[in-house]
Amino acid sequence: MKEKACFLDRDGTLNVEVNYLHEPEKLILEKNVPEALQLLRDNGFKLVVITNQAGVARGMYEEKDIIAVHEKMQELLTPYNVKIDKFYYCMHHPEFNGECDCRKPGTALFKQAAEDLNIDLEQSFMIGDRLSDIEAGENAKCRKTYLLKSGYGIKTILANPDRPFNIAEDILEAARKIVNA
Ligand SMILES: [Mg+2]
Ligand SMILES: [Zn+2]
């Protein structure tokens, strides 16, 4: 029996967008995140973060800073009795490392998660705030993707007027649609 997952972008989706966030004290959860994660978890979804962290390639911070931010996120979720099952991150940028398969819209991290956590990608969903999140979910053959209006969401909608998106006001609205799908 395979698991289903909700893949989650990090910056602008789970936490308020701060460019190149790497200081745990600057981590602020987006609106309704604990409730959305509880709803997904209670409906049998694994909660898997997939995030592009090119700040490492750019020399702005190190892997240990990414890990510290993820520990802080778990800490902020603790009072709500919910946690992220696993974090996956790409630390590359094509300018510095050449092309990689792990940077969204690439799918290597989705495939890794599927293997690690026994996830059926076709029963899984992706939520994010950028076109690369939506494309990554589509490339990974997720059942459906949701674009939030938080983070870069509004900019993404305006920059891609002819592209159909499943838009949600916030992560809780996306989570409600997912569990009712
Ligand atoms: Mg984002
Ligand atoms: Zn990569």
PDB file of C-alpha atoms and ligand atoms in Angstrom:
ATOM      1  CA  MET A   1       0.000   0.000   0.000  1.00  0.00           C
ATOM      2  CA  LYS A   2       1.578   3.253  -1.120  1.00  0.00           C
ATOM      3  CA  GLU A   3       1.391   6.550   0.703  1.00  0.00           C
ATOM      4  CA  LYS A   4       0.079   9.797  -0.738  1.00  0.00           C
ATOM      5  CA  ALA A   5       1.844  13.080  -0.140  1.00  0.00           C
ATOM      6  CA  CYS A   6       1.253  16.763  -0.302  1.00  0.00           C
ATOM      7  CA  PHE A   7       4.440  18.303  -1.633  1.00  0.00           C
ATOM      8  CA  LEU A   8       4.977  21.804  -0.329  1.00  0.00           C
ATOM      9  CA  ASP A   9       7.155  24.617  -1.494  1.00  0.00           C
ATOM     10  CA  ARG A  10       8.754  26.418   1.460  1.00  0.00           C
ATOM     11  CA  ASP A  11       9.324  30.172   0.952  1.00  0.00           C
ATOM     12  CA  GLY A  12       6.137  32.081   0.164  1.00  0.00           C
ATOM     13  CA  THR A  13       4.085  28.937   0.786  1.00  0.00           C
ATOM     14  CA  LEU A  14       4.806  27.782   4.351  1.00  0.00           C
ATOM     15  CA  ASN A  15       6.681  30.862   5.522  1.00  0.00           C
ATOM     16  CA  VAL A  16       6.510  34.518   4.641  1.00  0.00           C
ATOM     17  CA  GLU A  17       8.765  35.202   1.662  1.00  0.00           C
ATOM     18  CA  VAL A  18      12.082  36.804   2.634  1.00  0.00           C
ATOM     19  CA  ASN A  19      14.579  36.700  -0.199  1.00  0.00           C
ATOM     20  CA  TYR A  20      17.290  34.133   0.541  1.00  0.00           C
ATOM     21  CA  LEU A  21      15.937  33.376   3.990  1.00  0.00           C
ATOM     22  CA  HIS A  22      18.626  31.694   6.056  1.00  0.00           C
ATOM     23  CA  GLU A  23      18.245  33.124   9.544  1.00  0.00           C
ATOM     24  CA  PRO A  24      15.882  31.034  11.703  1.00  0.00           C
ATOM     25  CA  GLU A  25      14.761  34.121  13.643  1.00  0.00           C
ATOM     26  CA  LYS A  26      13.339  35.575  10.412  1.00  0.00           C
ATOM     27  CA  LEU A  27      11.088  32.573   9.843  1.00  0.00           C
ATOM     28  CA  ILE A  28       7.416  33.506  10.119  1.00  0.00           C
ATOM     29  CA  LEU A  29       4.726  31.009   9.171  1.00  0.00           C
ATOM     30  CA  GLU A  30       2.241  32.072   6.510  1.00  0.00           C
ATOM     31  CA  LYS A  31      -1.417  32.422   7.485  1.00  0.00           C
ATOM     32  CA  ASN A  32      -3.308  29.207   8.365  1.00  0.00           C
ATOM     33  CA  VAL A  33      -0.300  26.940   7.831  1.00  0.00           C
ATOM     34  CA  PRO A  34      -0.667  24.814  11.004  1.00  0.00           C
ATOM     35  CA  GLU A  35      -4.375  24.237  10.343  1.00  0.00           C
ATOM     36  CA  ALA A  36      -3.721  23.320   6.714  1.00  0.00           C
ATOM     37  CA  LEU A  37      -0.971  20.874   7.649  1.00  0.00           C
ATOM     38  CA  GLN A  38      -3.156  19.277  10.331  1.00  0.00           C
ATOM     39  CA  LEU A  39      -5.990  18.835   7.834  1.00  0.00           C
ATOM     40  CA  LEU A  40      -3.703  17.216   5.266  1.00  0.00           C
ATOM     41  CA  ARG A  41      -2.016  14.991   7.846  1.00  0.00           C
ATOM     42  CA  ASP A  42      -5.378  13.924   9.309  1.00  0.00           C
ATOM     43  CA  ASN A  43      -6.471  12.921   5.817  1.00  0.00           C
ATOM     44  CA  GLY A  44      -3.488  10.649   5.332  1.00  0.00           C
ATOM     45  CA  PHE A  45      -1.086  12.886   3.444  1.00  0.00           C
ATOM     46  CA  LYS A  46       2.644  12.822   4.098  1.00  0.00           C
ATOM     47  CA  LEU A  47       3.943  16.390   4.320  1.00  0.00           C
ATOM     48  CA  VAL A  48       7.051  16.825   2.197  1.00  0.00           C
ATOM     49  CA  VAL A  49       8.830  20.127   1.588  1.00  0.00           C
ATOM     50  CA  ILE A  50      10.668  20.576  -1.712  1.00  0.00           C
ATOM     51  CA  THR A  51      12.627  23.806  -1.876  1.00  0.00           C
ATOM     52  CA  ASN A  52      15.149  25.484  -4.170  1.00  0.00           C
ATOM     53  CA  GLN A  53      17.928  26.997  -2.049  1.00  0.00           C
ATOM     54  CA  ALA A  54      20.261  28.537  -4.615  1.00  0.00           C
ATOM     55  CA  GLY A  55      21.615  30.883  -1.944  1.00  0.00           C
ATOM     56  CA  VAL A  56      24.146  28.133  -1.247  1.00  0.00           C
ATOM     57  CA  ALA A  57      25.353  28.128  -4.876  1.00  0.00           C
ATOM     58  CA  ARG A  58      25.566  31.911  -4.653  1.00  0.00           C
ATOM     59  CA  GLY A  59      27.698  31.711  -1.503  1.00  0.00           C
ATOM     60  CA  MET A  60      25.123  33.585   0.579  1.00  0.00           C
ATOM     61  CA  TYR A  61      24.671  30.833   3.176  1.00  0.00           C
ATOM     62  CA  GLU A  62      25.509  27.196   3.830  1.00  0.00           C
ATOM     63  CA  GLU A  63      23.670  23.920   4.123  1.00  0.00           C
ATOM     64  CA  LYS A  64      23.758  24.157   7.925  1.00  0.00           C
ATOM     65  CA  ASP A  65      21.721  27.370   7.668  1.00  0.00           C
ATOM     66  CA  ILE A  66      19.055  25.572   5.625  1.00  0.00           C
ATOM     67  CA  ILE A  67      18.924  22.840   8.265  1.00  0.00           C
ATOM     68  CA  ALA A  68      18.623  25.438  11.041  1.00  0.00           C
ATOM     69  CA  VAL A  69      15.670  27.066   9.260  1.00  0.00           C
ATOM     70  CA  HIS A  70      13.975  23.668   8.908  1.00  0.00           C
ATOM     71  CA  GLU A  71      14.521  22.899  12.593  1.00  0.00           C
ATOM     72  CA  LYS A  72      12.964  26.259  13.412  1.00  0.00           C
ATOM     73  CA  MET A  73       9.962  25.452  11.244  1.00  0.00           C
ATOM     74  CA  GLN A  74       9.401  22.183  13.110  1.00  0.00           C
ATOM     75  CA  GLU A  75       9.708  24.123  16.378  1.00  0.00           C
ATOM     76  CA  LEU A  76       7.063  26.647  15.264  1.00  0.00           C
ATOM     77  CA  LEU A  77       4.742  23.758  14.344  1.00  0.00           C
ATOM     78  CA  THR A  78       5.262  21.847  17.599  1.00  0.00           C
ATOM     79  CA  PRO A  79       2.530  23.686  19.571  1.00  0.00           C
ATOM     80  CA  TYR A  80       0.086  22.604  16.841  1.00  0.00           C
ATOM     81  CA  ASN A  81       1.092  18.972  17.082  1.00  0.00           C
ATOM     82  CA  VAL A  82       2.010  18.692  13.429  1.00  0.00           C
ATOM     83  CA  LYS A  83       5.330  18.343  11.656  1.00  0.00           C
ATOM     84  CA  ILE A  84       6.884  18.130   8.228  1.00  0.00           C
ATOM     85  CA  ASP A  85       7.716  14.500   7.448  1.00  0.00           C
ATOM     86  CA  LYS A  86      10.767  15.363   5.388  1.00  0.00           C
ATOM     87  CA  PHE A  87      12.546  18.330   3.836  1.00  0.00           C
ATOM     88  CA  TYR A  88      14.299  18.096   0.472  1.00  0.00           C
ATOM     89  CA  TYR A  89      16.357  20.928  -0.961  1.00  0.00           C
ATOM     90  CA  CYS A  90      18.399  21.752  -4.042  1.00  0.00           C
ATOM     91  CA  MET A  91      21.424  23.930  -3.306  1.00  0.00           C
ATOM     92  CA  HIS A  92      22.398  24.451  -6.940  1.00  0.00           C
ATOM     93  CA  HIS A  93      21.979  27.187  -9.480  1.00  0.00           C
ATOM     94  CA  PRO A  94      22.547  26.697 -13.211  1.00  0.00           C
ATOM     95  CA  GLU A  95      24.870  29.740 -13.396  1.00  0.00           C
ATOM     96  CA  PHE A  96      27.244  28.136 -10.918  1.00  0.00           C
ATOM     97  CA  ASN A  97      26.621  24.396 -11.101  1.00  0.00           C
ATOM     98  CA  GLY A  98      25.188  23.810 -14.548  1.00  0.00           C
ATOM     99  CA  GLU A  99      21.798  22.178 -14.917  1.00  0.00           C
ATOM    100  CA  CYS A 100      20.675  19.778 -12.214  1.00  0.00           C
ATOM    101  CA  ASP A 101      17.618  17.533 -11.944  1.00  0.00           C
ATOM    102  CA  CYS A 102      16.844  18.495  -8.356  1.00  0.00           C
ATOM    103  CA  ARG A 103      16.115  22.193  -8.864  1.00  0.00           C
ATOM    104  CA  LYS A 104      12.382  22.731  -9.471  1.00  0.00           C
ATOM    105  CA  PRO A 105      10.883  22.376 -12.076  1.00  0.00           C
ATOM    106  CA  GLY A 106      13.111  19.290 -12.036  1.00  0.00           C
ATOM    107  CA  THR A 107      11.704  16.202 -10.408  1.00  0.00           C
ATOM    108  CA  ALA A 108      14.665  14.426  -8.803  1.00  0.00           C
ATOM    109  CA  LEU A 109      13.637  15.414  -5.277  1.00  0.00           C
ATOM    110  CA  PHE A 110      10.056  14.231  -5.848  1.00  0.00           C
ATOM    111  CA  LYS A 111      11.404  10.894  -7.068  1.00  0.00           C
ATOM    112  CA  GLN A 112      13.762  10.668  -4.099  1.00  0.00           C
ATOM    113  CA  ALA A 113      10.884  11.362  -1.714  1.00  0.00           C
ATOM    114  CA  ALA A 114       8.724   8.782  -3.465  1.00  0.00           C
ATOM    115  CA  GLU A 115      11.436   6.199  -2.920  1.00  0.00           C
ATOM    116  CA  ASP A 116      12.255   7.198   0.675  1.00  0.00           C
ATOM    117  CA  LEU A 117       8.664   7.430   1.883  1.00  0.00           C
ATOM    118  CA  ASN A 118       6.934   4.921  -0.433  1.00  0.00           C
ATOM    119  CA  ILE A 119       4.853   7.645  -2.075  1.00  0.00           C
ATOM    120  CA  ASP A 120       2.620   7.255  -5.104  1.00  0.00           C
ATOM    121  CA  LEU A 121       3.227  10.499  -7.021  1.00  0.00           C
ATOM    122  CA  GLU A 122       0.014  10.140  -9.035  1.00  0.00           C
ATOM    123  CA  GLN A 123      -2.010  10.271  -5.803  1.00  0.00           C
ATOM    124  CA  SER A 124      -0.046  13.254  -4.544  1.00  0.00           C
ATOM    125  CA  PHE A 125      -0.433  17.019  -4.786  1.00  0.00           C
ATOM    126  CA  MET A 126       1.885  20.029  -5.012  1.00  0.00           C
ATOM    127  CA  ILE A 127       1.311  23.464  -3.484  1.00  0.00           C
ATOM    128  CA  GLY A 128       3.517  26.457  -4.271  1.00  0.00           C
ATOM    129  CA  ASP A 129       3.723  30.118  -5.185  1.00  0.00           C
ATOM    130  CA  ARG A 130       5.878  30.095  -8.342  1.00  0.00           C
ATOM    131  CA  LEU A 131       5.578  28.724 -11.851  1.00  0.00           C
ATOM    132  CA  SER A 132       8.524  26.394 -11.153  1.00  0.00           C
ATOM    133  CA  ASP A 133       6.546  24.790  -8.299  1.00  0.00           C
ATOM    134  CA  ILE A 134       3.558  24.176 -10.536  1.00  0.00           C
ATOM    135  CA  GLU A 135       5.707  22.864 -13.378  1.00  0.00           C
ATOM    136  CA  ALA A 136       7.627  20.613 -11.002  1.00  0.00           C
ATOM    137  CA  GLY A 137       4.387  19.096  -9.719  1.00  0.00           C
ATOM    138  CA  GLU A 138       3.197  18.575 -13.276  1.00  0.00           C
ATOM    139  CA  ASN A 139       6.530  17.119 -14.390  1.00  0.00           C
ATOM    140  CA  ALA A 140       6.460  14.740 -11.420  1.00  0.00           C
ATOM    141  CA  LYS A 141       2.980  13.595 -12.567  1.00  0.00           C
ATOM    142  CA  CYS A 142       1.253  14.757  -9.409  1.00  0.00           C
ATOM    143  CA  ARG A 143      -2.522  14.488  -9.444  1.00  0.00           C
ATOM    144  CA  LYS A 144      -3.043  18.228  -9.155  1.00  0.00           C
ATOM    145  CA  THR A 145      -1.124  21.402  -8.328  1.00  0.00           C
ATOM    146  CA  TYR A 146      -2.254  24.526  -6.479  1.00  0.00           C
ATOM    147  CA  LEU A 147      -0.832  28.008  -6.835  1.00  0.00           C
ATOM    148  CA  LEU A 148      -1.229  30.198  -3.753  1.00  0.00           C
ATOM    149  CA  LYS A 149      -1.646  33.956  -3.811  1.00  0.00           C
ATOM    150  CA  SER A 150       0.952  34.301  -1.047  1.00  0.00           C
ATOM    151  CA  GLY A 151       4.658  34.891  -1.750  1.00  0.00           C
ATOM    152  CA  TYR A 152       5.205  35.350  -5.489  1.00  0.00           C
ATOM    153  CA  GLY A 153       1.741  33.940  -6.263  1.00  0.00           C
ATOM    154  CA  ILE A 154       0.060  37.128  -7.471  1.00  0.00           C
ATOM    155  CA  LYS A 155       3.115  38.032  -9.573  1.00  0.00           C
ATOM    156  CA  THR A 156       3.084  34.540 -11.059  1.00  0.00           C
ATOM    157  CA  ILE A 157      -0.581  34.842 -12.016  1.00  0.00           C
ATOM    158  CA  LEU A 158      -0.030  38.278 -13.603  1.00  0.00           C
ATOM    159  CA  ALA A 159       3.083  37.142 -15.473  1.00  0.00           C
ATOM    160  CA  ASN A 160       1.308  34.119 -16.970  1.00  0.00           C
ATOM    161  CA  PRO A 161      -2.123  35.428 -18.024  1.00  0.00           C
ATOM    162  CA  ASP A 162      -2.798  32.651 -20.526  1.00  0.00           C
ATOM    163  CA  ARG A 163      -1.780  29.785 -18.318  1.00  0.00           C
ATOM    164  CA  PRO A 164      -4.440  27.900 -16.398  1.00  0.00           C
ATOM    165  CA  PHE A 165      -3.679  27.519 -12.686  1.00  0.00           C
ATOM    166  CA  ASN A 166      -5.648  26.041  -9.821  1.00  0.00           C
ATOM    167  CA  ILE A 167      -5.507  29.088  -7.601  1.00  0.00           C
ATOM    168  CA  ALA A 168      -6.094  29.130  -3.849  1.00  0.00           C
ATOM    169  CA  GLU A 169      -6.244  32.190  -1.603  1.00  0.00           C
ATOM    170  CA  ASP A 170      -4.076  30.484   0.967  1.00  0.00           C
ATOM    171  CA  ILE A 171      -2.750  27.091   1.931  1.00  0.00           C
ATOM    172  CA  LEU A 172      -5.827  26.224   3.992  1.00  0.00           C
ATOM    173  CA  GLU A 173      -8.097  26.711   0.986  1.00  0.00           C
ATOM    174  CA  ALA A 174      -5.754  24.505  -1.071  1.00  0.00           C
ATOM    175  CA  ALA A 175      -5.729  21.864   1.671  1.00  0.00           C
ATOM    176  CA  ARG A 176      -9.539  21.844   1.850  1.00  0.00           C
ATOM    177  CA  LYS A 177      -9.774  21.366  -1.903  1.00  0.00           C
ATOM    178  CA  ILE A 178      -7.212  18.574  -1.793  1.00  0.00           C
ATOM    179  CA  VAL A 179      -8.906  16.588   0.948  1.00  0.00           C
ATOM    180  CA  ASN A 180     -12.253  16.952  -0.832  1.00  0.00           C
ATOM    181  CA  ALA A 181     -10.864  15.999  -4.241  1.00  0.00           C
TER     182      ALA A 181
HETATM  183 MG    MG B   1       8.182  29.817  -3.028  1.00  0.00          MG
HETATM  184 ZN    ZN B   2      20.007  20.800  -7.740  1.00  0.00          ZN
END
